[in-house]
Amino acid sequence: MTRSVSIIGTRGYPSYYGGFETLVRVLAPYLAQHGWDVTVYGRPEGVASEDPAIDSRVRSVITRGVETKSLSTLSYGLTSSVHSAIERPDVALVMNVANGFWLPLLKARGVPTLVNVDGIEWEREKWGRAAKSVFKVGGSLTARFATDLVYDSVELGKRWEARCGRSGVFIPYGGAVRQRGDVVEGLSRRTYALMVARFVPENTIDQFLDAARILSRKWQVVIVGSSGYGGEIDDRVAQLERECPKVTWFGHVSNDDMLFSLWENAGAYFHGHSVGGTNPALVQAMACGAPVVARDTVYNREVLGDHAVFVQPNAPAIADAIEELMTDAERQEMLSGGAADRAQDIYTWDRVCAAYDTALSQYVDKVVPAAPLHCARNGRSLNSA
């Protein structure tokens, strides 16, 4: 029996934007291989349509939306949810609590929803007051209307259960394991400090940039990432690169071979993410054997265990920890091996995809009554659209 699933809330398949997109690039073909009819909703500018790695069994549907920082998630979530409600798959996998606003549409059509809540979006510094309110309301609606929730970390699940009284299923992110590749041109193994992050305040970007100016007196510093929209932090990184010859900014890197090589050969990888649960970049860095210096949070400690150096979010502490690790080859290799082993024990894509398959499969045999969904413009049932 063919089972159908819609994946809503990412930039599409295949896409290289962030953690959700990385998950979908792996999960969608896995589900197709395991008997699912998979539809992934996306955005016109988000999909690498010429990617040779595209799995032809995965159906990609592009919908319309408003491409701005504040409205893109909501608008594309709406059009994707309406389209999915019309098609009525067996189950929908929904990413991001902002799409909680549209869960009633799917529920009215009898479509069960498994929602990956991501992090605590309303605590992210990058959002203004209005956006935080939207995420908070979306979170409440998700708690009310989602059939089930997915938490990518145990600690995140505890917070959600305390907040809304709902438990969920723990499914983290995975990391791809490969043989070590060549060092990126212009760099040498274990001689550079690395940061890979989206340029938002909660990722400790400003503090790392202050530390990078100190470190660059002696070490090469490599920065990967951008805000995605330009702005003050991007300008600051560009200025740092101009003023410090040992600082290299690669911007957003969508080439996995290059990104994995940067992690594999770094002398120290700084991970400054402070909100959210299991971070996909951190898991991949561990799988690549990067020696990690991480901001001290409950989420980072859950993922890394004892296999990292933990620091407070200030420039002197970050610079001192990285400097100490850069001069200790034995500790670099100890942290590298420990992180890689932990990733292999816990954070593998096979385990992650199998867990999603199990979580989605429980709804296939359940009969959920469907209510007619009417078009507000003319009152015609969307069943006939």
CSV table of C-alpha atoms in Angstrom, one decimal:
chain,number,residue,atom,x,y,z
A,1,MET,CA,0.0,0.0,0.0
A,2,THR,CA,1.4,3.4,-1.0
A,3,ARG,CA,1.5,5.9,1.8
A,4,SER,CA,1.5,9.7,1.2
A,5,VAL,CA,3.2,12.4,3.2
A,6,SER,CA,3.5,16.2,2.6
A,7,ILE,CA,6.5,18.1,4.0
A,8,ILE,CA,5.6,21.7,4.8
A,9,GLY,CA,7.7,24.6,6.1
A,10,THR,CA,11.1,24.3,4.4
A,11,ARG,CA,12.6,26.1,1.4
A,12,GLY,CA,12.0,23.0,-0.6
A,13,TYR,CA,13.7,19.9,-2.1
A,14,PRO,CA,16.6,20.0,-2.6
A,15,SER,CA,17.7,23.1,-0.7
A,16,TYR,CA,21.0,24.0,1.1
A,17,TYR,CA,19.7,26.8,3.2
A,18,GLY,CA,19.7,25.5,6.8
A,19,GLY,CA,19.0,22.6,9.1
A,20,PHE,CA,15.5,21.8,8.1
A,21,GLU,CA,16.6,21.7,4.4
A,22,THR,CA,19.5,19.4,5.2
A,23,LEU,CA,17.0,17.1,7.0
A,24,VAL,CA,14.7,17.1,4.0
A,25,ARG,CA,17.5,16.4,1.5
A,26,VAL,CA,18.1,13.1,3.4
A,27,LEU,CA,14.7,12.2,4.7
A,28,ALA,CA,12.6,12.7,1.5
A,29,PRO,CA,14.5,10.1,-0.5
A,30,TYR,CA,14.6,7.8,2.5
A,31,LEU,CA,10.8,7.9,2.8
A,32,ALA,CA,10.4,7.4,-1.0
A,33,GLN,CA,12.7,4.4,-0.7
A,34,HIS,CA,10.5,3.0,2.1
A,35,GLY,CA,7.2,3.1,0.3
A,36,TRP,CA,6.1,6.7,0.8
A,37,ASP,CA,4.6,9.0,-1.9
A,38,VAL,CA,6.6,12.1,-0.8
A,39,THR,CA,5.6,15.7,-1.7
A,40,VAL,CA,7.9,18.6,-0.5
A,41,TYR,CA,6.6,22.1,-0.6
A,42,GLY,CA,9.1,24.9,-1.4
A,43,ARG,CA,9.8,28.4,-2.6
A,44,PRO,CA,10.9,29.5,-6.1
A,45,GLU,CA,14.3,30.8,-5.0
A,46,GLY,CA,14.9,28.1,-2.4
A,47,VAL,CA,15.3,25.0,-4.6
A,48,ALA,CA,18.4,23.8,-6.4
A,49,SER,CA,16.4,22.4,-9.3
A,50,GLU,CA,19.5,21.4,-11.3
A,51,ASP,CA,21.1,19.5,-8.5
A,52,PRO,CA,22.3,16.1,-10.0
A,53,ALA,CA,21.6,14.5,-6.6
A,54,ILE,CA,17.8,15.0,-6.9
A,55,ASP,CA,15.8,11.9,-6.3
A,56,SER,CA,13.1,11.7,-9.0
A,57,ARG,CA,10.7,9.9,-6.7
A,58,VAL,CA,10.4,13.0,-4.6
A,59,ARG,CA,7.7,15.4,-5.9
A,60,SER,CA,8.5,19.1,-5.5
A,61,VAL,CA,5.7,21.6,-5.4
A,62,ILE,CA,6.5,25.4,-5.5
A,63,THR,CA,3.9,27.7,-4.0
A,64,ARG,CA,3.6,31.5,-3.8
A,65,GLY,CA,4.5,33.7,-0.9
A,66,VAL,CA,6.0,37.0,0.2
A,67,GLU,CA,9.8,36.8,0.2
A,68,THR,CA,10.7,38.9,3.2
A,69,LYS,CA,12.4,38.2,6.5
A,70,SER,CA,9.1,38.6,8.5
A,71,LEU,CA,6.5,37.2,6.1
A,72,SER,CA,8.1,34.4,4.1
A,73,THR,CA,7.6,31.6,6.6
A,74,LEU,CA,3.9,32.6,7.3
A,75,SER,CA,3.0,33.2,3.7
A,76,TYR,CA,4.6,30.2,2.1
A,77,GLY,CA,3.3,28.1,5.0
A,78,LEU,CA,-0.2,29.2,4.2
A,79,THR,CA,-0.1,28.4,0.5
A,80,SER,CA,1.6,25.1,1.1
A,81,SER,CA,-0.9,24.1,3.8
A,82,VAL,CA,-3.9,25.0,1.6
A,83,HIS,CA,-2.4,23.0,-1.3
A,84,SER,CA,-1.8,20.0,1.0
A,85,ALA,CA,-5.2,20.3,2.5
A,86,ILE,CA,-6.7,20.0,-1.0
A,87,GLU,CA,-4.6,17.0,-1.8
A,88,ARG,CA,-5.2,15.4,1.6
A,89,PRO,CA,-2.2,13.2,2.1
A,90,ASP,CA,-2.1,10.4,4.8
A,91,VAL,CA,0.0,12.7,7.0
A,92,ALA,CA,1.8,16.0,6.9
A,93,LEU,CA,5.3,16.6,8.4
A,94,VAL,CA,5.3,20.3,9.3
A,95,MET,CA,8.4,22.3,10.2
A,96,ASN,CA,8.4,25.4,12.4
A,97,VAL,CA,5.8,26.5,14.9
A,98,ALA,CA,5.0,29.6,12.8
A,99,ASN,CA,3.0,27.2,10.7
A,100,GLY,CA,0.8,26.4,13.7
A,101,PHE,CA,-1.5,29.1,12.3
A,102,TRP,CA,-2.4,26.8,9.4
A,103,LEU,CA,-2.7,23.5,11.3
A,104,PRO,CA,-6.5,23.9,11.6
A,105,LEU,CA,-6.8,23.8,7.8
A,106,LEU,CA,-5.1,20.4,7.7
A,107,LYS,CA,-7.0,19.2,10.8
A,108,ALA,CA,-10.3,20.2,9.1
A,109,ARG,CA,-9.4,18.0,6.2
A,110,GLY,CA,-8.6,15.0,8.4
A,111,VAL,CA,-4.8,15.3,7.8
A,112,PRO,CA,-2.8,14.2,10.8
A,113,THR,CA,0.2,16.5,11.5
A,114,LEU,CA,3.6,15.7,13.0
A,115,VAL,CA,5.2,19.1,13.8
A,116,ASN,CA,8.9,19.6,14.3
A,117,VAL,CA,8.8,22.6,16.7
A,118,ASP,CA,12.5,23.6,16.1
A,119,GLY,CA,13.8,25.8,18.9
A,120,ILE,CA,12.2,28.4,21.1
A,121,GLU,CA,11.7,30.8,18.3
A,122,TRP,CA,10.3,33.6,20.4
A,123,GLU,CA,13.5,33.8,22.4
A,124,ARG,CA,15.7,34.4,19.3
A,125,GLU,CA,17.2,37.9,19.4
A,126,LYS,CA,17.0,38.3,15.6
A,127,TRP,CA,13.2,38.7,15.8
A,128,GLY,CA,11.5,41.9,16.8
A,129,ARG,CA,8.6,42.2,19.2
A,130,ALA,CA,5.9,41.6,16.6
A,131,ALA,CA,7.7,38.5,15.2
A,132,LYS,CA,8.2,37.1,18.6
A,133,SER,CA,4.5,37.4,19.3
A,134,VAL,CA,3.7,35.6,16.1
A,135,PHE,CA,5.9,32.7,17.0
A,136,LYS,CA,4.5,32.6,20.6
A,137,VAL,CA,1.0,32.4,19.3
A,138,GLY,CA,2.1,29.9,16.6
A,139,GLY,CA,3.6,27.8,19.4
A,140,SER,CA,0.3,27.9,21.3
A,141,LEU,CA,-1.7,26.9,18.2
A,142,THR,CA,0.8,24.1,17.5
A,143,ALA,CA,0.4,22.7,21.0
A,144,ARG,CA,-3.4,22.8,20.5
A,145,PHE,CA,-3.8,21.5,16.9
A,146,ALA,CA,-0.8,19.4,16.1
A,147,THR,CA,-1.5,15.7,16.2
A,148,ASP,CA,2.0,15.1,17.6
A,149,LEU,CA,5.2,17.0,18.2
A,150,VAL,CA,8.9,16.3,17.4
A,151,TYR,CA,11.6,17.7,19.6
A,152,ASP,CA,15.2,17.6,18.3
A,153,SER,CA,16.6,17.5,21.9
A,154,VAL,CA,15.6,16.1,25.2
A,155,GLU,CA,16.1,19.4,26.9
A,156,LEU,CA,13.9,21.2,24.4
A,157,GLY,CA,11.2,18.6,25.0
A,158,LYS,CA,11.3,19.3,28.7
A,159,ARG,CA,10.7,23.0,28.1
A,160,TRP,CA,7.8,22.3,25.8
A,161,GLU,CA,6.2,19.9,28.2
A,162,ALA,CA,6.5,22.4,31.0
A,163,ARG,CA,5.1,25.2,28.9
A,164,CYS,CA,2.1,23.5,27.3
A,165,GLY,CA,1.8,20.1,29.0
A,166,ARG,CA,2.4,18.1,25.8
A,167,SER,CA,4.9,15.4,25.3
A,168,GLY,CA,6.4,14.4,22.0
A,169,VAL,CA,8.9,12.2,20.2
A,170,PHE,CA,12.6,12.9,20.4
A,171,ILE,CA,14.2,12.9,16.9
A,172,PRO,CA,17.5,14.8,16.6
A,173,TYR,CA,19.5,15.6,13.5
A,174,GLY,CA,22.1,13.4,11.8
A,175,GLY,CA,25.5,13.8,10.5
A,176,ALA,CA,27.1,12.3,7.3
A,177,VAL,CA,30.2,10.3,7.9
A,178,ARG,CA,32.8,10.2,5.1
A,179,GLN,CA,36.5,9.7,4.5
A,180,ARG,CA,38.6,12.8,5.2
A,181,GLY,CA,38.8,15.0,2.2
A,182,ASP,CA,41.5,17.4,0.9
A,183,VAL,CA,42.2,20.5,2.9
A,184,VAL,CA,40.6,23.6,1.3
A,185,GLU,CA,43.1,25.5,-0.8
A,186,GLY,CA,45.1,28.1,1.2
A,187,LEU,CA,44.6,26.3,4.5
A,188,SER,CA,46.5,23.7,6.5
A,189,ARG,CA,45.2,21.0,8.8
A,190,ARG,CA,44.6,22.0,12.4
A,191,THR,CA,46.1,25.5,11.9
A,192,TYR,CA,42.9,27.6,11.6
A,193,ALA,CA,40.0,28.4,13.9
A,194,LEU,CA,36.5,28.1,12.3
A,195,MET,CA,33.0,29.4,12.8
A,196,VAL,CA,30.0,28.2,10.8
A,197,ALA,CA,26.8,30.0,11.6
A,198,ARG,CA,23.9,32.2,10.4
A,199,PHE,CA,24.6,35.8,11.3
A,200,VAL,CA,22.1,36.3,14.1
A,201,PRO,CA,22.9,37.6,17.6
A,202,GLU,CA,21.9,34.4,19.5
A,203,ASN,CA,24.8,32.6,17.7
A,204,THR,CA,27.3,34.7,19.6
A,205,ILE,CA,28.6,36.3,16.4
A,206,ASP,CA,29.6,39.6,17.8
A,207,GLN,CA,31.6,38.1,20.6
A,208,PHE,CA,33.3,35.7,18.2
A,209,LEU,CA,34.3,38.5,15.8
A,210,ASP,CA,35.9,40.3,18.7
A,211,ALA,CA,37.8,37.1,19.6
A,212,ALA,CA,38.7,36.6,15.9
A,213,ARG,CA,40.5,39.9,15.8
A,214,ILE,CA,42.7,38.8,18.7
A,215,LEU,CA,43.2,35.3,17.3
A,216,SER,CA,44.1,36.5,13.8
A,217,ARG,CA,47.4,38.1,15.2
A,218,LYS,CA,48.7,34.5,15.2
A,219,TRP,CA,46.2,32.1,13.6
A,220,GLN,CA,44.1,31.9,10.5
A,221,VAL,CA,40.4,32.4,11.2
A,222,VAL,CA,37.8,31.1,8.8
A,223,ILE,CA,34.2,32.3,8.9
A,224,VAL,CA,31.3,30.6,7.1
A,225,GLY,CA,27.8,32.1,7.0
A,226,SER,CA,25.8,35.2,6.4
A,227,SER,CA,22.5,36.7,7.5
A,228,GLY,CA,20.8,35.8,4.3
A,229,TYR,CA,19.5,39.4,3.9
A,230,GLY,CA,22.7,41.5,4.4
A,231,GLY,CA,23.0,44.0,7.2
A,232,GLU,CA,25.2,45.2,10.0
A,233,ILE,CA,26.8,41.9,10.9
A,234,ASP,CA,27.7,41.0,7.3
A,235,ASP,CA,29.2,44.5,7.0
A,236,ARG,CA,31.2,43.9,10.1
A,237,VAL,CA,32.6,40.6,8.9
A,238,ALA,CA,33.5,42.1,5.6
A,239,GLN,CA,35.4,44.9,7.4
A,240,LEU,CA,37.2,42.4,9.6
A,241,GLU,CA,38.4,40.4,6.6
A,242,ARG,CA,39.7,43.6,5.0
A,243,GLU,CA,41.6,44.7,8.1
A,244,CYS,CA,42.9,41.3,9.2
A,245,PRO,CA,44.9,39.4,6.5
A,246,LYS,CA,44.6,36.1,8.4
A,247,VAL,CA,40.7,36.3,8.4
A,248,THR,CA,38.9,34.6,5.5
A,249,TRP,CA,35.1,34.9,5.0
A,250,PHE,CA,33.6,32.3,2.6
A,251,GLY,CA,30.0,33.6,3.0
A,252,HIS,CA,27.3,30.9,2.7
A,253,VAL,CA,28.7,27.6,1.6
A,254,SER,CA,26.3,25.2,-0.2
A,255,ASN,CA,29.1,22.8,-1.3
A,256,ASP,CA,29.1,20.0,1.2
A,257,ASP,CA,32.5,18.7,0.3
A,258,MET,CA,34.1,22.1,1.0
A,259,LEU,CA,32.1,22.6,4.2
A,260,PHE,CA,32.9,19.1,5.5
A,261,SER,CA,36.6,19.6,4.7
A,262,LEU,CA,36.6,22.9,6.7
A,263,TRP,CA,35.2,21.0,9.8
A,264,GLU,CA,37.4,18.0,9.3
A,265,ASN,CA,40.7,20.0,9.2
A,266,ALA,CA,40.0,22.8,11.7
A,267,GLY,CA,42.2,23.3,14.7
A,268,ALA,CA,39.1,24.5,16.6
A,269,TYR,CA,35.5,24.9,15.6
A,270,PHE,CA,33.6,27.5,17.6
A,271,HIS,CA,29.9,26.8,18.0
A,272,GLY,CA,28.1,29.7,19.6
A,273,HIS,CA,24.4,28.8,19.2
A,274,SER,CA,22.5,29.6,22.4
A,275,VAL,CA,18.9,28.7,21.6
A,276,GLY,CA,17.2,25.8,20.0
A,277,GLY,CA,17.9,22.2,20.6
A,278,THR,CA,20.2,19.8,18.7
A,279,ASN,CA,21.9,22.0,16.1
A,280,PRO,CA,22.4,20.3,12.7
A,281,ALA,CA,25.7,22.1,12.0
A,282,LEU,CA,27.1,21.0,15.4
A,283,VAL,CA,26.1,17.4,14.7
A,284,GLN,CA,27.8,17.5,11.3
A,285,ALA,CA,30.9,19.1,12.7
A,286,MET,CA,31.1,16.2,15.3
A,287,ALA,CA,30.7,13.6,12.5
A,288,CYS,CA,33.5,15.3,10.7
A,289,GLY,CA,35.7,15.2,13.8
A,290,ALA,CA,36.0,18.9,14.5
A,291,PRO,CA,37.6,19.8,17.8
A,292,VAL,CA,34.8,21.9,19.3
A,293,VAL,CA,34.8,25.0,21.5
A,294,ALA,CA,31.1,25.6,22.4
A,295,ARG,CA,29.1,28.2,24.2
A,296,ASP,CA,28.0,26.7,27.5
A,297,THR,CA,24.3,25.9,27.2
A,298,VAL,CA,22.2,22.9,28.2
A,299,TYR,CA,21.6,22.1,24.6
A,300,ASN,CA,25.2,22.1,23.6
A,301,ARG,CA,26.2,20.0,26.6
A,302,GLU,CA,23.4,17.5,25.8
A,303,VAL,CA,24.7,17.0,22.3
A,304,LEU,CA,28.5,17.1,23.0
A,305,GLY,CA,28.7,15.3,26.3
A,306,ASP,CA,32.3,15.6,27.6
A,307,HIS,CA,33.8,16.0,24.1
A,308,ALA,CA,34.2,19.8,23.9
A,309,VAL,CA,35.6,22.8,25.6
A,310,PHE,CA,32.7,24.9,27.0
A,311,VAL,CA,33.0,28.7,27.3
A,312,GLN,CA,31.1,31.7,28.4
A,313,PRO,CA,29.8,34.1,25.7
A,314,ASN,CA,32.5,36.8,25.9
A,315,ALA,CA,35.4,37.5,23.6
A,316,PRO,CA,38.3,37.0,26.0
A,317,ALA,CA,36.9,33.6,27.1
A,318,ILE,CA,36.4,32.5,23.5
A,319,ALA,CA,39.8,33.7,22.4
A,320,ASP,CA,41.6,32.1,25.4
A,321,ALA,CA,39.8,28.7,24.9
A,322,ILE,CA,40.5,28.6,21.1
A,323,GLU,CA,44.1,29.7,21.6
A,324,GLU,CA,44.7,27.0,24.2
A,325,LEU,CA,43.2,24.3,22.0
A,326,MET,CA,45.1,25.5,18.9
A,327,THR,CA,48.4,24.9,20.8
A,328,ASP,CA,47.5,21.4,22.1
A,329,ALA,CA,47.6,18.8,19.3
A,330,GLU,CA,47.0,16.0,21.7
A,331,ARG,CA,43.7,17.5,23.0
A,332,GLN,CA,42.6,18.4,19.5
A,333,GLU,CA,42.8,14.8,18.5
A,334,MET,CA,41.1,13.6,21.7
A,335,LEU,CA,38.2,15.9,21.2
A,336,SER,CA,38.0,15.1,17.5
A,337,GLY,CA,37.8,11.4,18.1
A,338,GLY,CA,35.4,11.6,21.0
A,339,ALA,CA,33.0,13.9,19.1
A,340,ALA,CA,33.1,11.7,16.0
A,341,ASP,CA,32.4,8.5,18.1
A,342,ARG,CA,29.5,10.2,19.9
A,343,ALA,CA,28.0,11.3,16.6
A,344,GLN,CA,28.3,7.8,15.3
A,345,ASP,CA,26.6,6.4,18.4
A,346,ILE,CA,23.7,8.8,18.6
A,347,TYR,CA,23.4,11.2,15.7
A,348,THR,CA,23.3,9.2,12.4
A,349,TRP,CA,20.9,9.9,9.5
A,350,ASP,CA,19.8,6.2,9.4
A,351,ARG,CA,18.5,6.4,12.9
A,352,VAL,CA,16.9,9.8,12.4
A,353,CYS,CA,15.2,8.8,9.2
A,354,ALA,CA,14.0,5.5,10.6
A,355,ALA,CA,12.5,7.4,13.6
A,356,TYR,CA,10.6,9.8,11.3
A,357,ASP,CA,9.4,6.8,9.3
A,358,THR,CA,8.1,5.2,12.5
A,359,ALA,CA,6.5,8.4,13.8
A,360,LEU,CA,4.7,9.1,10.4
A,361,SER,CA,3.6,5.5,9.9
A,362,GLN,CA,1.4,5.3,13.0
A,363,TYR,CA,-1.2,7.6,11.3
A,364,VAL,CA,-1.6,5.7,8.0
A,365,ASP,CA,-4.1,3.2,9.3
A,366,LYS,CA,-6.0,5.6,11.4
A,367,VAL,CA,-9.3,6.9,9.9
A,368,VAL,CA,-9.6,10.6,10.6
A,369,PRO,CA,-12.9,12.3,9.4
A,370,ALA,CA,-12.5,15.1,6.9
A,371,ALA,CA,-14.5,18.2,6.9
A,372,PRO,CA,-15.1,20.1,3.6
A,373,LEU,CA,-12.7,23.1,3.3
A,374,HIS,CA,-14.4,26.0,1.7
A,375,CYS,CA,-12.9,28.7,-0.4
A,376,ALA,CA,-13.6,32.0,1.3
A,377,ARG,CA,-13.7,33.9,-2.0
A,378,ASN,CA,-16.7,32.0,-3.6
A,379,GLY,CA,-17.9,29.5,-1.0
A,380,ARG,CA,-17.0,26.6,-3.3
A,381,SER,CA,-15.7,23.5,-1.6
A,382,LEU,CA,-12.0,22.9,-2.3
A,383,ASN,CA,-12.8,19.3,-2.8
A,384,SER,CA,-14.0,20.3,-6.3
A,385,ALA,CA,-11.0,22.6,-7.0
